[in-house]
XYZ file of C-alpha atoms in Angstrom:
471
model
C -16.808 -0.716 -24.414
C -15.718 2.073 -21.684
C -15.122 2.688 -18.815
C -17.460 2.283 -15.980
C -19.423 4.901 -14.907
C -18.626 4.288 -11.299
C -14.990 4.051 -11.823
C -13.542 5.490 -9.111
C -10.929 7.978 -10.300
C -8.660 9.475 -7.762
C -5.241 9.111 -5.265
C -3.949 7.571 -2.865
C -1.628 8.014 0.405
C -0.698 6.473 3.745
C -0.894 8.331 7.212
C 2.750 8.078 8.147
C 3.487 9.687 4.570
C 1.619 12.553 4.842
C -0.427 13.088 8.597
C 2.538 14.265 10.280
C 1.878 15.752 14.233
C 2.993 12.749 14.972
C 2.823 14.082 18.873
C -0.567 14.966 18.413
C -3.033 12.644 19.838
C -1.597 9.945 19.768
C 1.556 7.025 20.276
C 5.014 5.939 18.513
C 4.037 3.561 15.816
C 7.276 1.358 13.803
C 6.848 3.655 10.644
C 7.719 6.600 12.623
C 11.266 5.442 13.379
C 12.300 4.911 9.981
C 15.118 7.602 9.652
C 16.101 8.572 6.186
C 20.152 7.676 5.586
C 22.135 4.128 6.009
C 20.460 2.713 8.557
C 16.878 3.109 7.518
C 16.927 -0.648 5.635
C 18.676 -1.885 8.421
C 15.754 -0.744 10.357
C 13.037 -1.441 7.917
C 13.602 -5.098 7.783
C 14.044 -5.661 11.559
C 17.814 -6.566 11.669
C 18.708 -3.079 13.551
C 16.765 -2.968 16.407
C 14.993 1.052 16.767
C 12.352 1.531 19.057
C 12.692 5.309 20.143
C 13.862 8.639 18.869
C 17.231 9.589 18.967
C 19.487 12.785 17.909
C 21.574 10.857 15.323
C 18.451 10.353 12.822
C 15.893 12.512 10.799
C 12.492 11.010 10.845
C 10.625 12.130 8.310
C 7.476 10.788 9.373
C 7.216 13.384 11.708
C 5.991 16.294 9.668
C 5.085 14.669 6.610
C 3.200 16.918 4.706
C 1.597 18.408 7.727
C -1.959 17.019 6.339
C -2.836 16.979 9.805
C -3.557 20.876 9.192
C -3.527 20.907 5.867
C -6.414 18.267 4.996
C -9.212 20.805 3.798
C -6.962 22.883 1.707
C -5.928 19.391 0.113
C -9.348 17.738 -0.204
C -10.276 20.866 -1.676
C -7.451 20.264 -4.965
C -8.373 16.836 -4.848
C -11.999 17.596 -5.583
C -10.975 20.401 -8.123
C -8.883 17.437 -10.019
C -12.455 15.641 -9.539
C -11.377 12.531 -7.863
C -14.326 10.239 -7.231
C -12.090 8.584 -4.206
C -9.480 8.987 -1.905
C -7.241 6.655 -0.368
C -5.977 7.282 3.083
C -4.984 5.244 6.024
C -5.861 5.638 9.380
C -2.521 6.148 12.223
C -3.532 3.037 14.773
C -1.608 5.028 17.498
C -3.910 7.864 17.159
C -7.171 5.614 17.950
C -5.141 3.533 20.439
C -2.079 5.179 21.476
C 0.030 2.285 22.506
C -2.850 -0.581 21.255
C -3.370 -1.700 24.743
C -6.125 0.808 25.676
C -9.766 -0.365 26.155
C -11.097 3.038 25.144
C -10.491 4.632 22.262
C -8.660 7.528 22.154
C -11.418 10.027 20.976
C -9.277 13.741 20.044
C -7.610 10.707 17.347
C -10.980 9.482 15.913
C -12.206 13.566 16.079
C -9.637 14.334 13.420
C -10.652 11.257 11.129
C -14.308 12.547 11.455
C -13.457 15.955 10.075
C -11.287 14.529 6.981
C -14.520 11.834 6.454
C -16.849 15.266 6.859
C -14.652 16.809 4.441
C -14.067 14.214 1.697
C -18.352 13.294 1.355
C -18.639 17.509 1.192
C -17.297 16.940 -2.370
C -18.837 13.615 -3.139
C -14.979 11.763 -2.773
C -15.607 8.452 -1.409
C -12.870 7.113 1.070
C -11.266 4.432 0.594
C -9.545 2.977 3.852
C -6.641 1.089 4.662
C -6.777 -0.414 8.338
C -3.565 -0.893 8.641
C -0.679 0.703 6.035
C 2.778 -0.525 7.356
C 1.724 0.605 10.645
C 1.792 -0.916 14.316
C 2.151 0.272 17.407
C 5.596 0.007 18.736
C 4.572 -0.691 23.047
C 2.940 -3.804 20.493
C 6.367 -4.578 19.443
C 8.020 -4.247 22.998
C 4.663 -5.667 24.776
C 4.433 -9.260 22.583
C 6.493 -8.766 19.574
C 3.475 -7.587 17.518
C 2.701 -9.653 14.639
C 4.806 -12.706 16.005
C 1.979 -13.140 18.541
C -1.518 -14.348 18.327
C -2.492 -11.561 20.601
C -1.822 -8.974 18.205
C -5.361 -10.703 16.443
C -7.546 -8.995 19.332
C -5.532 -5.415 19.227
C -6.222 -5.582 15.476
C -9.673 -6.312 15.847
C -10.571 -3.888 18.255
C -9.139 -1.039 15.948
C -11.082 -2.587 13.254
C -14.680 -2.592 15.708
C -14.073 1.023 16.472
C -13.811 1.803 12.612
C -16.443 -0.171 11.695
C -19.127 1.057 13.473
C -17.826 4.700 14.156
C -18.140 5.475 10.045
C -20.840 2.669 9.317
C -22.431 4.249 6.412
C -19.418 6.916 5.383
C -16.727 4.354 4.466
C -17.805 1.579 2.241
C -14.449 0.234 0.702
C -11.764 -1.121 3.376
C -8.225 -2.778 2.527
C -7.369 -4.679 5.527
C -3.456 -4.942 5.087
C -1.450 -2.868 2.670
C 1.022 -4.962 0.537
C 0.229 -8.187 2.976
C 3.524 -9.821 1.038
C 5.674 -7.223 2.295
C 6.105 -9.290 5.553
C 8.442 -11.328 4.163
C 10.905 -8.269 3.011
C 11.024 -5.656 5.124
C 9.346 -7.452 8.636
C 9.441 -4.288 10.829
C 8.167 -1.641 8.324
C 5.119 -4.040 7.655
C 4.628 -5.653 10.479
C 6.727 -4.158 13.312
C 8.901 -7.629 13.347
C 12.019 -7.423 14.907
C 14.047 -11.075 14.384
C 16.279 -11.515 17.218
C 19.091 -14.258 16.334
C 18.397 -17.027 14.672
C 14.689 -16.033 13.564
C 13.710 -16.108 9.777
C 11.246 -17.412 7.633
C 9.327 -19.461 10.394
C 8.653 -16.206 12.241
C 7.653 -14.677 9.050
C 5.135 -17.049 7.817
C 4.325 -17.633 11.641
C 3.310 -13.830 11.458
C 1.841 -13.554 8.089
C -0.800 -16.583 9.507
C -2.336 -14.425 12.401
C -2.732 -11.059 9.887
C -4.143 -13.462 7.288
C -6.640 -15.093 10.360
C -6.968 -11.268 11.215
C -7.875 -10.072 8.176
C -11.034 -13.165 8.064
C -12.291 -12.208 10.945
C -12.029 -8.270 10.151
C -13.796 -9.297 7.001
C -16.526 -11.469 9.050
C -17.099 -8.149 11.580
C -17.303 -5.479 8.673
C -20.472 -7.616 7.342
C -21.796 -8.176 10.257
C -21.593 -4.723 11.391
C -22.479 -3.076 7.657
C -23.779 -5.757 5.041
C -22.881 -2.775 2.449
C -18.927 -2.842 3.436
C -16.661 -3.986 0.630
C -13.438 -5.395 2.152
C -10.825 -5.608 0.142
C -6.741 -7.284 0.398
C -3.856 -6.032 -1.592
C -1.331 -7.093 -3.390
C 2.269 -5.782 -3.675
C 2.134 -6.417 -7.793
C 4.250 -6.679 -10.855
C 4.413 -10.115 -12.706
C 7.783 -11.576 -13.000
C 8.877 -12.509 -16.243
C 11.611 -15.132 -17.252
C 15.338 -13.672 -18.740
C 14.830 -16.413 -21.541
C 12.838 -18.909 -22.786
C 14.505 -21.496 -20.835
C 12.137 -23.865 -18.864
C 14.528 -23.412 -15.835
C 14.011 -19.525 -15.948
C 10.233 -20.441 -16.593
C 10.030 -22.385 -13.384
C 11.845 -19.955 -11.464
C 9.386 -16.491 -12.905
C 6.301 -18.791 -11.501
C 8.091 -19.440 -7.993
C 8.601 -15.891 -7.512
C 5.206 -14.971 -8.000
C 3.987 -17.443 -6.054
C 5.743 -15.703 -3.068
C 2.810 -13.052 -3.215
C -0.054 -15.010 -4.714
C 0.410 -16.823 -1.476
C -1.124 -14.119 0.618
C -4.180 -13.326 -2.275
C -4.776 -17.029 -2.548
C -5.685 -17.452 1.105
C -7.342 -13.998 1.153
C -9.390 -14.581 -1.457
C -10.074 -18.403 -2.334
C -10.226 -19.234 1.556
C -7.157 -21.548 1.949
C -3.217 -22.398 1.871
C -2.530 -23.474 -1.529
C -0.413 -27.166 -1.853
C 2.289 -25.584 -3.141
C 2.897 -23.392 0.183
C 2.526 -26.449 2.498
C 4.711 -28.182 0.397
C 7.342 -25.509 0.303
C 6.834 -25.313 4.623
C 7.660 -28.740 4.020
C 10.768 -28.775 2.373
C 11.942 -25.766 4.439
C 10.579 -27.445 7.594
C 8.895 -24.043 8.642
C 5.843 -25.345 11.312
C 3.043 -23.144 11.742
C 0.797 -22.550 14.784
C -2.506 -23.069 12.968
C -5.653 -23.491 15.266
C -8.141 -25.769 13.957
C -10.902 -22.745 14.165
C -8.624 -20.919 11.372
C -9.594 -23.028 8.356
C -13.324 -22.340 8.935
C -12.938 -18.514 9.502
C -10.107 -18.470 6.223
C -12.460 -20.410 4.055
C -15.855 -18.773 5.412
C -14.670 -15.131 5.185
C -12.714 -14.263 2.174
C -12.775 -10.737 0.982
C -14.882 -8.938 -1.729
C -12.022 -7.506 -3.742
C -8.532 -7.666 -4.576
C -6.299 -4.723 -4.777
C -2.841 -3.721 -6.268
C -0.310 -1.733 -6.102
C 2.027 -1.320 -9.273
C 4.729 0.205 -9.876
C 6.881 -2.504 -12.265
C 7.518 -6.216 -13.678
C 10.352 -8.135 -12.510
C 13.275 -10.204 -14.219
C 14.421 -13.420 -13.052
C 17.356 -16.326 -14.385
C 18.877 -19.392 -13.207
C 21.790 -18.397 -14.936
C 24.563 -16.958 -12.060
C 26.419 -15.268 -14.465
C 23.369 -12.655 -15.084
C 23.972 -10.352 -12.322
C 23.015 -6.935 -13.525
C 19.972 -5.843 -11.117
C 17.819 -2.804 -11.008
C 18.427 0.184 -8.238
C 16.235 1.292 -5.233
C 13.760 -1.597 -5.288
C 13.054 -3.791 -2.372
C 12.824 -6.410 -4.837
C 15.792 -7.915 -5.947
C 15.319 -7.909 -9.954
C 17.314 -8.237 -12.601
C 17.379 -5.477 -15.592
C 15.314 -5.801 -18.031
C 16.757 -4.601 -21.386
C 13.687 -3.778 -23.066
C 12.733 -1.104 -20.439
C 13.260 1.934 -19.289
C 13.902 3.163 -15.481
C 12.963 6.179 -13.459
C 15.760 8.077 -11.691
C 15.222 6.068 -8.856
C 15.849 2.413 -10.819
C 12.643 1.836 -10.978
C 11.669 0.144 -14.433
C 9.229 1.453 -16.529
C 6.660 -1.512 -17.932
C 3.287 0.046 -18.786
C 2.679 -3.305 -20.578
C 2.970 -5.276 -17.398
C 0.502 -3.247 -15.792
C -2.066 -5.041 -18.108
C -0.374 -8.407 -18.230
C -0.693 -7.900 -14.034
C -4.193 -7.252 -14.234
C -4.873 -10.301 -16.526
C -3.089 -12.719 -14.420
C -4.697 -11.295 -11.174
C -8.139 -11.754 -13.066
C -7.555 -15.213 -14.746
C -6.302 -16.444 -11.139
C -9.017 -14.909 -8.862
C -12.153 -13.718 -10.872
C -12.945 -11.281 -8.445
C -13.533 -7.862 -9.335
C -9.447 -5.780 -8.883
C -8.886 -2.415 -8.060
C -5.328 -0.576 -8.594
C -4.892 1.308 -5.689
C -1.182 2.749 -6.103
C 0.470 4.019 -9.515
C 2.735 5.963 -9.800
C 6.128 7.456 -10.971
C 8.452 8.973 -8.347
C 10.565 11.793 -9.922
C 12.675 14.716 -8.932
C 10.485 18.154 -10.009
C 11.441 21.334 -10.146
C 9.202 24.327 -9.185
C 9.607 27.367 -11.660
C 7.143 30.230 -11.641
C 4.737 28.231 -9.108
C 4.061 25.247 -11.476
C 6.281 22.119 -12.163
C 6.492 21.107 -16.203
C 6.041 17.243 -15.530
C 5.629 15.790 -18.847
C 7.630 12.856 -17.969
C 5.415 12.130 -14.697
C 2.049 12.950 -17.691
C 3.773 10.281 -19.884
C 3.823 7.436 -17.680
C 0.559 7.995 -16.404
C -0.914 8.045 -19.712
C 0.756 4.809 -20.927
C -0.018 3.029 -17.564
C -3.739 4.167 -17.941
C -3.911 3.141 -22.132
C -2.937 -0.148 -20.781
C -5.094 -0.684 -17.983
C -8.088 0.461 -20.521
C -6.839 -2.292 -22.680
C -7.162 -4.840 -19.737
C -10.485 -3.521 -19.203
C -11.975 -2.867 -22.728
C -10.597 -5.717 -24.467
C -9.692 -7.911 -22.310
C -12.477 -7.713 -20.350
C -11.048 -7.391 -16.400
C -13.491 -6.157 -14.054
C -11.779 -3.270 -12.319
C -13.403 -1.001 -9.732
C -10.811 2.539 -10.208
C -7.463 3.801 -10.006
C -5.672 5.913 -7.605
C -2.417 7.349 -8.431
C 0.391 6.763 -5.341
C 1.237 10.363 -4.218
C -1.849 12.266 -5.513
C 0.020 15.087 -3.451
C 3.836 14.535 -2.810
C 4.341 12.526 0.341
C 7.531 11.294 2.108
C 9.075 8.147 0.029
C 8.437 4.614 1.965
C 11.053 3.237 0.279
C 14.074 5.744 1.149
C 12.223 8.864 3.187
C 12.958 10.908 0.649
C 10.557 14.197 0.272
C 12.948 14.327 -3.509
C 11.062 11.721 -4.719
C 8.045 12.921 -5.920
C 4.825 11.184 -6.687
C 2.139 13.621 -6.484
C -0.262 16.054 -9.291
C 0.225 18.884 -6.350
C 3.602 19.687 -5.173
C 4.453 20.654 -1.123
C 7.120 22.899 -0.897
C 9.868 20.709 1.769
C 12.683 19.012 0.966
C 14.684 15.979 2.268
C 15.349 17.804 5.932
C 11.841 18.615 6.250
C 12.383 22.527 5.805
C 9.938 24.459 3.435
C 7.365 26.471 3.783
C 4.641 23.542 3.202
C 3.037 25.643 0.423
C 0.802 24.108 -2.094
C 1.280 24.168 -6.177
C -0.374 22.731 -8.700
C 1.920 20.461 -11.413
C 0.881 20.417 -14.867
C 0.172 16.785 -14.458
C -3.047 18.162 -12.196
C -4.626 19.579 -15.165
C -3.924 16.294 -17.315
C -4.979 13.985 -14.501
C -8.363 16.722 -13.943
C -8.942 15.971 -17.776
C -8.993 12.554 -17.422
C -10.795 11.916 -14.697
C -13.587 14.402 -16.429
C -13.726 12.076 -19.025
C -13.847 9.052 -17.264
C -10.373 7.732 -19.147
C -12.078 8.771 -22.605
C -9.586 11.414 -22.767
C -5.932 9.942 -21.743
């Protein structure tokens, strides 16, 4: 058995990671006031309260990688690597500058035209994220964004505008990147800021109206295009137990159950019992309208996709305390693995085991939508020697083959995260690398934005020639 031959091969990137011209056409949106430096987790999960520019900060998200300018000279590598898609997100504040607009802003949707126009030149389908960790910050100030039922109808009038502006050039739609993130870093996902005293409540309060907002985007993109697949996505990495201790057992199944949470409403129609039981316990009370459990249950999406980077670790036992670097999730080390210079850990095993438990759970056809190793590279002679960045990929893909070929998961394609280095979510680092193409910038945003191939492109172009025959 082999691969598909519709697999869809390619990358995959967010707008306030790469766009830049961030005072081009368009508004302030949360993810451009994430400055690199202390503060920038402070920010990120809504405890230090940022809602304008200042001169103490560098905001990365500014220039990106100038793709803004750059888009045809980088559709143009992406096609020579022969990607079959591309991922990309569209900016909200460049359709509707501060979300409150009737009208469209139409110099925003222009430039998403000309990058559509540009991808279907080459035959790269687009793949489109609605909304990647991006909200429009007079949202924020006007309601408190996601904490508000009214954010539903801002969402939804992006989500019109899309729909029937590319009806017929973009088929596949993710409605929410990383959904679960919510609950760990509120302001980059969401653009939550908790005032005193808010937590969890809010959280779950806020996760309910994008979960009823992602039904009804569902519901509109069939309406509007029966041929739109609509997709949610999953923040992914199963979490395995430190021992073979019931306790540690119980507690591996608990944490994953803190992002199944999002999928299982998304994609069986419904709050599982063990979520309203666990609002129970914790006394969180949600504002659910009794028109929500028809449009949940009635509109659940076509597809579920991942992101993966890593597993995770867990213990009961206090006394294990040893826990892996730069990660938003807490996890413990795992001493069979490996970690990238960024404490990542390495698991091309658990990409599979992900992909199993995803498919055993939902039987709905998965799509990996972010892979990737972040790395620092160094440019010599106008080419970067990445074998380490050609290693992981090539485990991570003989795995995901496995899932496929013999263990028979129905999986639509896989994008690498940072086909073309981008600025990091997680620390706003340009340093850590993702991408087959390196830009020439570095951490202050100076360089002169120049283009080089990695000799990763040429593995990655192999590859995707032979449709993973060749890995």
């Amino acid at each position: 058995m082999k691969m598909n031959d519709n697999f869809l091969w390619g990358g995959a990137t967010a707008a306030n990671q790469i766009e830049g011209a961030y005072d081009l056409h368009r508004g302030l949106a949360n993810v451009d006031l994430q400055p690199t430096g202390k503060d920038r987790f402070p920010i990120c999960k809504g405890v230090l309260h940022h809602l304008a520019f200042d001169d103490q900060h560098n905001y990365p998200a500014k220039h990106g990688i100038d793709f803004y300018h750059h888009y045809k000279e980088d559709i143009k590598l992406f096609a020579e690597m022969g990607f079959k898609a591309f991922r990309l997100s569209i900016a909200w504040t460049r359709i509707f500058p501060t979300g409150l607009e009737e009208e469209p802003n139409e110099d925003g949707l222009k430039f998403y035209d000309d990058v559509f126009h540009e991808l279907k030149k080459y035959d790269i389908e687009p793949v489109v994220t609605i909304c990647h960790f991006d909200a429009p910050v007079a949202l924020t100030k006007a309601f408190g964004s996601w904490k508000s039922r009214q954010m539903i109808d801002c969402y939804l009038k992006l989500c019109k505008v899309l729909f029937t502006r590319y009806k017929g050039i973009v088929k596949y739609w993710i409605t929410f990147n990383e959904i679960n993130m919510i609950l760990h870093l509120p302001f980059t996902a969401a653009g939550i800021i908790l005032e005193e005293g808010e937590g969890e409540e809010v959280l779950y309060q806020a996760a309910h109206h994008e979960l009823v907002a992602s039904a009804l985007a569902t519901k509109m993109a069939h309406e509007i295009d029966p041929e739109n697949k609509i997709g949610c996505m999953l923040a992914a990495g199963n979490t395995y137990p430190y021992t073979p201790d019931p306790k540690d057992v119980w507690a591996s199944i608990q944490a994953d159950r803190e992002g199944y949470f999002f999928i299982d409403v998304q994609s069986r129609g419904y709050y599982p019992s063990y979520a309203l039981k666990m609002f129970e316990r914790k006394g969180i009370h949600l504002d659910i309208h009794e028109e929500d459990h028809d449009l949940l249950k009635e509109n659940t999406v076509d597809y579920i996709s991942l992101s993966y980077y890593s597993s995770r670790l867990t213990s009961t036992n206090k006394t294990i305390t040893q826990k892996t670097d730069g990660n938003v999730f807490a996890t413990l080390r795992n001493p069979y693995l490996k970690a990238s210079q960024w404490g990542w850990q390495i698991d091309p095993l658990g990409l599979r085991i992900t992909l199993n438990s995803l498919y055993d759970r939902y039987q709905k056809p998965l799509f990996i939508v972010e892979n990737g190793l972040g790395a620092k590279d160094e440019l010599v002679n106008g080419t970067v020697e990445d074998d380490y960045r050609i290693a992981y990929l090539h485990e991570h893909i003989k795995t995901m083959k496995e899932a496929v070929e013999e263990d028979g998961v129905d999986l639509m394609g896989y994008l690498a995260w940072g086909c073309i280095d981008l600025i990091s979510a997680s620390t706003g680092e340009m340093s850590k690398r993702y991408g087959m193409i390196y830009v020439d910038l570095d951490d202050e945003g100076h360089g002169t934005y120049q283009r080089y191939k990695k000799k990763s492109f040429d593995y990655y172009k192999q590859v995707i020639a032979s449709n993973g025959e060749v890995y």
